[in-house]
PDB file of C-alpha atoms in Angstrom:
ATOM      1  CA  MET A  25      -0.016  -0.021  -0.002  1.00 63.00           C
ATOM      2  CA  GLY A  26       1.552   3.304  -1.108  1.00 66.00           C
ATOM      3  CA  HIS A  27       1.484   6.301   1.174  1.00 79.00           C
ATOM      4  CA  LEU A  28      -0.636   9.077  -0.381  1.00 84.00           C
ATOM      5  CA  ASP A  29       0.280  12.732   0.095  1.00 86.00           C
ATOM      6  CA  HIS A  30      -2.480  15.189  -0.896  1.00 83.00           C
ATOM      7  CA  ALA A  31      -0.428  18.260  -0.190  1.00 80.00           C
ATOM      8  CA  ALA A  32       3.120  17.578  -1.292  1.00 81.00           C
ATOM      9  CA  PHE A  33       3.822  21.341  -1.441  1.00 81.00           C
ATOM     10  CA  GLY A  34       2.181  22.146   1.908  1.00 84.00           C
ATOM     11  CA  TRP A  35      -0.811  24.456   1.926  1.00 87.00           C
ATOM     12  CA  LEU A  36       0.080  26.019  -1.383  1.00 87.00           C
ATOM     13  CA  THR A  37      -1.924  23.757  -3.682  1.00 87.00           C
ATOM     14  CA  PRO A  38      -5.024  23.459  -1.453  1.00 90.00           C
ATOM     15  CA  ALA A  39      -5.134  27.204  -0.940  1.00 91.00           C
ATOM     16  CA  LEU A  40      -4.562  28.035  -4.580  1.00 88.00           C
ATOM     17  CA  SER A  41      -7.115  25.433  -5.723  1.00 89.00           C
ATOM     18  CA  TYR A  42      -9.722  26.942  -3.362  1.00 91.00           C
ATOM     19  CA  VAL A  43      -9.053  30.398  -4.779  1.00 89.00           C
ATOM     20  CA  MET A  44      -9.558  29.119  -8.337  1.00 86.00           C
ATOM     21  CA  ALA A  45     -12.829  27.436  -7.289  1.00 87.00           C
ATOM     22  CA  CYS A  46     -14.075  30.692  -5.716  1.00 87.00           C
ATOM     23  CA  ILE A  47     -13.145  32.777  -8.802  1.00 85.00           C
ATOM     24  CA  GLY A  48     -14.929  30.299 -11.130  1.00 85.00           C
ATOM     25  CA  ALA A  49     -18.013  30.263  -8.906  1.00 84.00           C
ATOM     26  CA  ALA A  50     -18.092  34.080  -8.558  1.00 84.00           C
ATOM     27  CA  LEU A  51     -17.739  34.619 -12.283  1.00 85.00           C
ATOM     28  CA  GLY A  52     -20.336  31.975 -13.064  1.00 84.00           C
ATOM     29  CA  LEU A  53     -22.810  33.435 -10.591  1.00 81.00           C
ATOM     30  CA  ARG A  54     -22.343  37.016 -11.872  1.00 82.00           C
ATOM     31  CA  CYS A  55     -22.843  35.776 -15.416  1.00 85.00           C
ATOM     32  CA  THR A  56     -26.031  33.873 -14.392  1.00 81.00           C
ATOM     33  CA  VAL A  57     -27.393  37.032 -12.769  1.00 79.00           C
ATOM     34  CA  ARG A  58     -26.633  38.950 -15.963  1.00 82.00           C
ATOM     35  CA  ALA A  59     -28.309  36.223 -18.057  1.00 83.00           C
ATOM     36  CA  LEU A  60     -31.528  36.369 -16.002  1.00 79.00           C
ATOM     37  CA  GLY A  61     -31.740  40.140 -16.590  1.00 78.00           C
ATOM     38  CA  ALA A  62     -31.249  39.741 -20.345  1.00 80.00           C
ATOM     39  CA  SER A  63     -33.164  38.099 -23.225  1.00 81.00           C
ATOM     40  CA  GLY A  64     -32.584  36.578 -26.602  1.00 85.00           C
ATOM     41  CA  ARG A  65     -29.013  36.118 -27.779  1.00 86.00           C
ATOM     42  CA  SER A  66     -27.622  38.120 -24.890  1.00 85.00           C
ATOM     43  CA  ARG A  67     -29.111  35.673 -22.345  1.00 87.00           C
ATOM     44  CA  ARG A  68     -27.642  32.700 -24.259  1.00 89.00           C
ATOM     45  CA  ASN A  69     -24.218  34.304 -24.403  1.00 88.00           C
ATOM     46  CA  TRP A  70     -24.156  35.072 -20.674  1.00 87.00           C
ATOM     47  CA  LEU A  71     -25.216  31.494 -19.908  1.00 88.00           C
ATOM     48  CA  ILE A  72     -22.413  30.093 -22.115  1.00 89.00           C
ATOM     49  CA  THR A  73     -19.951  32.355 -20.364  1.00 88.00           C
ATOM     50  CA  ALA A  74     -21.292  31.200 -16.940  1.00 87.00           C
ATOM     51  CA  ALA A  75     -20.935  27.530 -17.928  1.00 87.00           C
ATOM     52  CA  SER A  76     -17.404  28.005 -19.228  1.00 87.00           C
ATOM     53  CA  ALA A  77     -16.433  29.925 -16.075  1.00 86.00           C
ATOM     54  CA  ILE A  78     -17.796  27.409 -13.602  1.00 85.00           C
ATOM     55  CA  GLY A  79     -16.527  24.457 -15.619  1.00 85.00           C
ATOM     56  CA  THR A  80     -13.101  25.999 -16.005  1.00 86.00           C
ATOM     57  CA  GLY A  81     -13.002  26.959 -12.343  1.00 86.00           C
ATOM     58  CA  ILE A  82     -13.790  23.492 -11.011  1.00 87.00           C
ATOM     59  CA  TRP A  83     -11.434  21.782 -13.492  1.00 87.00           C
ATOM     60  CA  THR A  84      -8.604  24.150 -12.565  1.00 86.00           C
ATOM     61  CA  MET A  85      -9.350  23.655  -8.897  1.00 88.00           C
ATOM     62  CA  HIS A  86      -9.122  19.906  -9.319  1.00 87.00           C
ATOM     63  CA  PHE A  87      -5.853  19.777 -11.200  1.00 84.00           C
ATOM     64  CA  VAL A  88      -4.131  22.488  -9.179  1.00 87.00           C
ATOM     65  CA  ALA A  89      -4.949  20.388  -6.154  1.00 89.00           C
ATOM     66  CA  MET A  90      -3.631  17.372  -8.019  1.00 87.00           C
ATOM     67  CA  LEU A  91      -0.248  19.075  -8.447  1.00 85.00           C
ATOM     68  CA  GLY A  92       0.231  18.363  -4.728  1.00 87.00           C
ATOM     69  CA  PHE A  93      -0.793  14.698  -5.042  1.00 88.00           C
ATOM     70  CA  ALA A  94       1.993  12.147  -4.661  1.00 89.00           C
ATOM     71  CA  VAL A  95       2.275   8.437  -4.013  1.00 89.00           C
ATOM     72  CA  THR A  96       5.296   6.912  -2.321  1.00 88.00           C
ATOM     73  CA  GLY A  97       7.015   4.371  -4.517  1.00 85.00           C
ATOM     74  CA  THR A  98       5.750   5.481  -7.961  1.00 88.00           C
ATOM     75  CA  ASP A  99       5.833   8.350 -10.302  1.00 88.00           C
ATOM     76  CA  ILE A 100       2.569   9.817 -11.658  1.00 89.00           C
ATOM     77  CA  ARG A 101       1.623  10.659 -15.203  1.00 90.00           C
ATOM     78  CA  TYR A 102      -1.605  11.836 -16.799  1.00 91.00           C
ATOM     79  CA  ASN A 103      -3.394  10.600 -19.922  1.00 91.00           C
ATOM     80  CA  VAL A 104      -3.692  13.780 -22.033  1.00 88.00           C
ATOM     81  CA  LEU A 105      -6.919  12.854 -23.860  1.00 91.00           C
ATOM     82  CA  LEU A 106      -8.802  11.825 -20.741  1.00 91.00           C
ATOM     83  CA  THR A 107      -7.639  14.962 -18.993  1.00 89.00           C
ATOM     84  CA  ILE A 108      -8.998  17.187 -21.780  1.00 89.00           C
ATOM     85  CA  LEU A 109     -12.146  15.116 -21.891  1.00 92.00           C
ATOM     86  CA  SER A 110     -12.698  15.771 -18.198  1.00 90.00           C
ATOM     87  CA  LEU A 111     -12.665  19.518 -18.909  1.00 87.00           C
ATOM     88  CA  LEU A 112     -15.211  19.118 -21.712  1.00 90.00           C
ATOM     89  CA  VAL A 113     -17.497  17.009 -19.559  1.00 90.00           C
ATOM     90  CA  ALA A 114     -17.413  19.689 -16.840  1.00 88.00           C
ATOM     91  CA  MET A 115     -18.362  22.418 -19.310  1.00 88.00           C
ATOM     92  CA  VAL A 116     -21.142  20.381 -21.053  1.00 91.00           C
ATOM     93  CA  PHE A 117     -22.819  19.262 -17.832  1.00 90.00           C
ATOM     94  CA  VAL A 118     -22.487  22.688 -16.185  1.00 88.00           C
ATOM     95  CA  GLY A 119     -23.842  24.214 -19.374  1.00 89.00           C
ATOM     96  CA  ALA A 120     -26.910  21.923 -19.158  1.00 90.00           C
ATOM     97  CA  GLY A 121     -27.391  23.001 -15.551  1.00 88.00           C
ATOM     98  CA  VAL A 122     -27.205  26.751 -16.129  1.00 87.00           C
ATOM     99  CA  PHE A 123     -29.326  26.593 -19.267  1.00 89.00           C
ATOM    100  CA  ALA A 124     -31.961  24.639 -17.366  1.00 89.00           C
ATOM    101  CA  VAL A 125     -32.079  27.438 -14.786  1.00 85.00           C
ATOM    102  CA  GLY A 126     -31.798  30.222 -17.393  1.00 84.00           C
ATOM    103  CA  TYR A 127     -34.675  29.016 -19.558  1.00 86.00           C
ATOM    104  CA  GLY A 128     -36.844  26.855 -17.250  1.00 81.00           C
ATOM    105  CA  LYS A 129     -40.402  27.967 -16.627  1.00 82.00           C
ATOM    106  CA  ASP A 130     -40.894  26.103 -13.340  1.00 84.00           C
ATOM    107  CA  ARG A 131     -38.196  27.553 -11.145  1.00 82.00           C
ATOM    108  CA  THR A 132     -38.112  24.753  -8.577  1.00 86.00           C
ATOM    109  CA  ARG A 133     -38.015  21.988 -11.118  1.00 89.00           C
ATOM    110  CA  SER A 134     -35.325  23.857 -13.142  1.00 87.00           C
ATOM    111  CA  LEU A 135     -33.208  24.395 -10.043  1.00 88.00           C
ATOM    112  CA  LEU A 136     -33.337  20.686  -9.115  1.00 91.00           C
ATOM    113  CA  LEU A 137     -32.571  19.501 -12.624  1.00 91.00           C
ATOM    114  CA  GLY A 138     -29.869  22.134 -13.082  1.00 88.00           C
ATOM    115  CA  GLY A 139     -28.298  21.295  -9.709  1.00 89.00           C
ATOM    116  CA  LEU A 140     -28.340  17.568 -10.537  1.00 92.00           C
ATOM    117  CA  ALA A 141     -26.774  18.047 -13.959  1.00 91.00           C
ATOM    118  CA  THR A 142     -24.149  20.469 -12.693  1.00 88.00           C
ATOM    119  CA  GLY A 143     -23.266  18.295  -9.646  1.00 89.00           C
ATOM    120  CA  LEU A 144     -22.927  15.215 -11.788  1.00 91.00           C
ATOM    121  CA  GLY A 145     -20.704  17.263 -14.106  1.00 88.00           C
ATOM    122  CA  VAL A 146     -18.473  18.269 -11.202  1.00 88.00           C
ATOM    123  CA  ALA A 147     -18.245  14.628  -9.960  1.00 91.00           C
ATOM    124  CA  GLY A 148     -17.805  13.266 -13.487  1.00 90.00           C
ATOM    125  CA  MET A 149     -14.972  15.735 -14.141  1.00 90.00           C
ATOM    126  CA  HIS A 150     -13.273  14.640 -10.871  1.00 91.00           C
ATOM    127  CA  TYR A 151     -13.445  10.908 -11.455  1.00 92.00           C
ATOM    128  CA  LEU A 152     -12.689  11.151 -15.151  1.00 92.00           C
ATOM    129  CA  GLY A 153      -9.642  13.248 -14.198  1.00 89.00           C
ATOM    130  CA  MET A 154      -8.700  10.496 -11.708  1.00 91.00           C
ATOM    131  CA  ALA A 155      -9.070   7.882 -14.457  1.00 91.00           C
ATOM    132  CA  ALA A 156      -6.405   9.837 -16.327  1.00 90.00           C
ATOM    133  CA  LEU A 157      -3.876   8.940 -13.648  1.00 90.00           C
ATOM    134  CA  ARG A 158      -1.083   6.639 -14.686  1.00 90.00           C
ATOM    135  CA  LEU A 159       1.092   5.065 -11.974  1.00 90.00           C
ATOM    136  CA  HIS A 160       2.849   1.813 -11.076  1.00 89.00           C
ATOM    137  CA  GLY A 161       0.059   0.078  -9.181  1.00 89.00           C
ATOM    138  CA  GLN A 162      -3.719  -0.223  -8.795  1.00 90.00           C
ATOM    139  CA  VAL A 163      -6.028   2.558  -7.637  1.00 91.00           C
ATOM    140  CA  HIS A 164      -8.995   1.641  -5.390  1.00 92.00           C
ATOM    141  CA  TYR A 165     -11.912   3.695  -4.107  1.00 94.00           C
ATOM    142  CA  ASP A 166     -14.071   3.555  -0.979  1.00 95.00           C
ATOM    143  CA  PRO A 167     -17.647   3.468  -2.457  1.00 94.00           C
ATOM    144  CA  VAL A 168     -19.178   5.178   0.569  1.00 95.00           C
ATOM    145  CA  LEU A 169     -16.878   8.184   0.324  1.00 94.00           C
ATOM    146  CA  VAL A 170     -17.323   8.314  -3.496  1.00 94.00           C
ATOM    147  CA  ALA A 171     -21.119   8.412  -3.005  1.00 95.00           C
ATOM    148  CA  LEU A 172     -20.664  11.126  -0.333  1.00 94.00           C
ATOM    149  CA  SER A 173     -18.505  13.180  -2.691  1.00 93.00           C
ATOM    150  CA  VAL A 174     -21.161  12.996  -5.396  1.00 93.00           C
ATOM    151  CA  VAL A 175     -23.868  14.116  -2.910  1.00 93.00           C
ATOM    152  CA  ILE A 176     -21.690  17.027  -1.847  1.00 91.00           C
ATOM    153  CA  ALA A 177     -21.173  18.004  -5.538  1.00 89.00           C
ATOM    154  CA  VAL A 178     -24.941  17.920  -6.287  1.00 91.00           C
ATOM    155  CA  VAL A 179     -25.894  19.852  -3.113  1.00 90.00           C
ATOM    156  CA  ALA A 180     -23.179  22.463  -3.722  1.00 85.00           C
ATOM    157  CA  ALA A 181     -24.197  22.886  -7.387  1.00 85.00           C
ATOM    158  CA  THR A 182     -27.851  23.253  -6.448  1.00 88.00           C
ATOM    159  CA  ALA A 183     -26.991  25.856  -3.774  1.00 84.00           C
ATOM    160  CA  ALA A 184     -24.889  27.780  -6.237  1.00 79.00           C
ATOM    161  CA  LEU A 185     -27.599  27.860  -8.874  1.00 81.00           C
ATOM    162  CA  TRP A 186     -30.117  28.912  -6.153  1.00 84.00           C
ATOM    163  CA  ALA A 187     -27.844  31.737  -5.349  1.00 78.00           C
ATOM    164  CA  GLY A 188     -27.664  32.755  -9.007  1.00 72.00           C
ATOM    165  CA  LEU A 189     -31.489  32.884  -9.060  1.00 75.00           C
ATOM    166  CA  ASN A 190     -32.064  34.684  -5.765  1.00 79.00           C
ATOM    167  CA  ILE A 191     -28.907  36.730  -4.961  1.00 72.00           C
ATOM    168  CA  LYS A 192     -28.307  39.950  -6.868  1.00 69.00           C
ATOM    169  CA  SER A 193     -25.955  42.138  -4.893  1.00 74.00           C
ATOM    170  CA  PRO A 194     -22.172  41.808  -5.651  1.00 73.00           C
ATOM    171  CA  ILE A 195     -21.347  41.346  -1.912  1.00 77.00           C
ATOM    172  CA  ALA A 196     -23.886  38.564  -1.491  1.00 75.00           C
ATOM    173  CA  VAL A 197     -22.565  36.843  -4.623  1.00 76.00           C
ATOM    174  CA  ALA A 198     -18.996  37.112  -3.264  1.00 79.00           C
ATOM    175  CA  VAL A 199     -20.067  35.411   0.015  1.00 80.00           C
ATOM    176  CA  ALA A 200     -21.934  32.721  -1.984  1.00 79.00           C
ATOM    177  CA  SER A 201     -18.761  32.164  -4.071  1.00 82.00           C
ATOM    178  CA  LEU A 202     -16.648  31.626  -0.968  1.00 83.00           C
ATOM    179  CA  VAL A 203     -19.160  29.014   0.240  1.00 81.00           C
ATOM    180  CA  MET A 204     -19.316  27.385  -3.201  1.00 82.00           C
ATOM    181  CA  GLY A 205     -15.518  27.280  -3.417  1.00 85.00           C
ATOM    182  CA  ALA A 206     -15.364  25.578  -0.023  1.00 85.00           C
ATOM    183  CA  ALA A 207     -18.075  23.017  -1.081  1.00 83.00           C
ATOM    184  CA  VAL A 208     -16.217  22.158  -4.311  1.00 86.00           C
ATOM    185  CA  SER A 209     -12.972  21.770  -2.449  1.00 89.00           C
ATOM    186  CA  SER A 210     -14.669  19.611   0.115  1.00 89.00           C
ATOM    187  CA  MET A 211     -16.038  17.382  -2.659  1.00 90.00           C
ATOM    188  CA  HIS A 212     -12.554  17.060  -4.168  1.00 91.00           C
ATOM    189  CA  TYR A 213     -10.799  16.084  -0.971  1.00 92.00           C
ATOM    190  CA  THR A 214     -13.641  13.768   0.097  1.00 92.00           C
ATOM    191  CA  GLY A 215     -13.141  11.978  -3.221  1.00 91.00           C
ATOM    192  CA  MET A 216      -9.386  11.969  -2.685  1.00 91.00           C
ATOM    193  CA  ILE A 217      -9.665  10.496   0.841  1.00 92.00           C
ATOM    194  CA  SER A 218     -11.624   7.587  -0.713  1.00 92.00           C
ATOM    195  CA  VAL A 219      -8.455   6.688  -2.759  1.00 92.00           C
ATOM    196  CA  SER A 220      -5.992   3.999  -1.884  1.00 92.00           C
ATOM    197  CA  VAL A 221      -3.172   2.666  -4.082  1.00 91.00           C
ATOM    198  CA  ASP A 222      -1.535  -0.753  -4.170  1.00 91.00           C
ATOM    199  CA  VAL A 223       1.913   0.150  -5.498  1.00 90.00           C
ATOM    200  CA  ALA A 224       3.666  -2.339  -7.819  1.00 86.00           C
ATOM    201  CA  PRO A 225       7.212  -1.056  -8.221  1.00 80.00           C
ATOM    202  CA  SER A 226       8.483  -1.206 -11.799  1.00 78.00           C
ATOM    203  CA  GLY A 227      11.361   0.172 -13.840  1.00 75.00           C
ATOM    204  CA  SER A 228       9.270   0.645 -16.939  1.00 83.00           C
ATOM    205  CA  GLU A 229       8.457   4.136 -18.064  1.00 84.00           C
ATOM    206  CA  LEU A 230       4.894   5.345 -17.484  1.00 86.00           C
ATOM    207  CA  PRO A 231       2.874   6.572 -20.431  1.00 86.00           C
ATOM    208  CA  GLY A 232       1.412  10.071 -20.475  1.00 83.00           C
ATOM    209  CA  ALA A 233       2.615  13.528 -19.417  1.00 82.00           C
ATOM    210  CA  THR A 234       3.859  14.708 -16.011  1.00 82.00           C
ATOM    211  CA  ALA A 235       1.875  17.308 -14.111  1.00 78.00           C
ATOM    212  CA  MET A 236       4.451  20.025 -14.858  1.00 78.00           C
ATOM    213  CA  GLN A 237       4.569  19.111 -18.521  1.00 79.00           C
ATOM    214  CA  PHE A 238       0.873  19.284 -19.130  1.00 75.00           C
ATOM    215  CA  ILE A 239      -1.355  20.024 -16.151  1.00 75.00           C
ATOM    216  CA  PHE A 240       0.518  23.060 -14.932  1.00 76.00           C
ATOM    217  CA  PRO A 241       0.667  24.963 -18.242  1.00 82.00           C
ATOM    218  CA  LEU A 242      -2.974  24.164 -18.966  1.00 77.00           C
ATOM    219  CA  ALA A 243      -4.064  25.231 -15.470  1.00 75.00           C
ATOM    220  CA  VAL A 244      -2.133  28.491 -15.872  1.00 79.00           C
ATOM    221  CA  GLY A 245      -3.816  29.139 -19.216  1.00 81.00           C
ATOM    222  CA  LEU A 246      -7.323  28.426 -17.935  1.00 79.00           C
ATOM    223  CA  GLY A 247      -6.615  30.464 -14.831  1.00 77.00           C
ATOM    224  CA  SER A 248      -5.597  33.403 -17.056  1.00 82.00           C
ATOM    225  CA  TYR A 249      -8.901  32.910 -18.941  1.00 80.00           C
ATOM    226  CA  LEU A 250     -10.803  33.241 -15.682  1.00 79.00           C
ATOM    227  CA  PHE A 251      -9.065  36.470 -14.716  1.00 78.00           C
ATOM    228  CA  ILE A 252      -9.520  38.027 -18.163  1.00 81.00           C
ATOM    229  CA  THR A 253     -13.192  37.016 -18.292  1.00 78.00           C
ATOM    230  CA  ALA A 254     -13.721  38.326 -14.801  1.00 74.00           C
ATOM    231  CA  ALA A 255     -12.274  41.667 -15.862  1.00 74.00           C
ATOM    232  CA  PHE A 256     -14.578  41.726 -18.929  1.00 73.00           C
ATOM    233  CA  VAL A 257     -17.657  41.015 -16.776  1.00 73.00           C
ATOM    234  CA  ALA A 258     -16.710  43.613 -14.220  1.00 67.00           C
ATOM    235  CA  LEU A 259     -16.306  46.284 -16.919  1.00 62.00           C
ATOM    236  CA  SER A 260     -19.380  45.258 -18.924  1.00 68.00           C
ATOM    237  CA  PRO A 261     -22.443  47.385 -18.071  1.00 58.00           C
ATOM    238  CA  THR A 262     -25.479  45.651 -16.609  1.00 59.00           C
ATOM    239  CA  ALA A 263     -28.885  45.774 -18.326  1.00 57.00           C
ATOM    240  CA  ARG A 264     -29.977  48.391 -15.776  1.00 60.00           C
ATOM    241  CA  GLU A 265     -26.930  50.585 -16.455  1.00 53.00           C
ATOM    242  CA  ARG A 266     -27.511  50.381 -20.199  1.00 55.00           C
ATOM    243  CA  ALA A 267     -31.179  51.350 -19.729  1.00 56.00           C
ATOM    244  CA  GLU A 268     -30.185  54.287 -17.475  1.00 53.00           C
ATOM    245  CA  TYR A 269     -27.563  55.392 -20.005  1.00 51.00           C
ATOM    246  CA  ALA A 270     -30.087  55.225 -22.893  1.00 54.00           C
ATOM    247  CA  LEU A 271     -32.604  57.201 -20.845  1.00 53.00           C
ATOM    248  CA  ALA A 272     -29.993  59.847 -20.062  1.00 58.00           C
ATOM    249  CA  GLU A 273     -29.223  60.193 -23.743  1.00 58.00           C
ATOM    250  CA  GLN A 274     -32.895  60.669 -24.518  1.00 62.00           C
ATOM    251  CA  LEU A 275     -33.296  63.304 -21.841  1.00 63.00           C
ATOM    252  CA  ALA A 276     -30.099  65.167 -22.721  1.00 61.00           C
ATOM    253  CA  PRO A 277     -30.765  68.559 -24.276  1.00 62.00           C
ATOM    254  CA  THR A 278     -29.948  68.800 -27.962  1.00 56.00           C
ATOM    255  CA  SER A 279     -27.974  71.805 -29.247  1.00 51.00           C
TER     256      SER A 279
END
């Protein structure tokens, strides 16, 4: 049985992964709020941005945390295609969730369906990302803790979507994002606690890419996307601000 270290770099990776989860949640919630105040193509675009932000945030959170994952007695590599697929799964399922909320007529039903889809997307991303692991040995999971991590993901996603529907002020959204970030991080580490590894030492080279060769550059790129998108959302006027600007132009005296 190999010894597992979930924080090989100390508190750096857990803290940074939590920050990335909070940024993704905050950006996704703000975009959802914008979407609910818009219509037509604008609503669709805001929902797409919300899905990409939340999906990117949870994926980046997961793999930043995985930078600190180590197993005594074996190196670790990642299957590139499965890793990228885990990102796409997160975005597609989160997209289904936010679109259910954004266009649903029955708010309660839309919230439950959206929370379920988004939560399953978070959990699917996590375990598909874990399936991308390549090491000398066999990975096992505690089914009870796996089930608990999925429940945490669904509850957290439902709470986040509820916040998008009901919370409008930036301060309240910020608080909700901190809670959502903590919930996503809790889901991740609950899933990781369920892991055990039977190491089979071998001199053969593992297939796939190391975390620093692939995960780190991709996480940096997606993290940059989150920061740039956050700046765009912050600078983009709300529907109310645009309406007030249009009214001011109409009332302005003409020379």
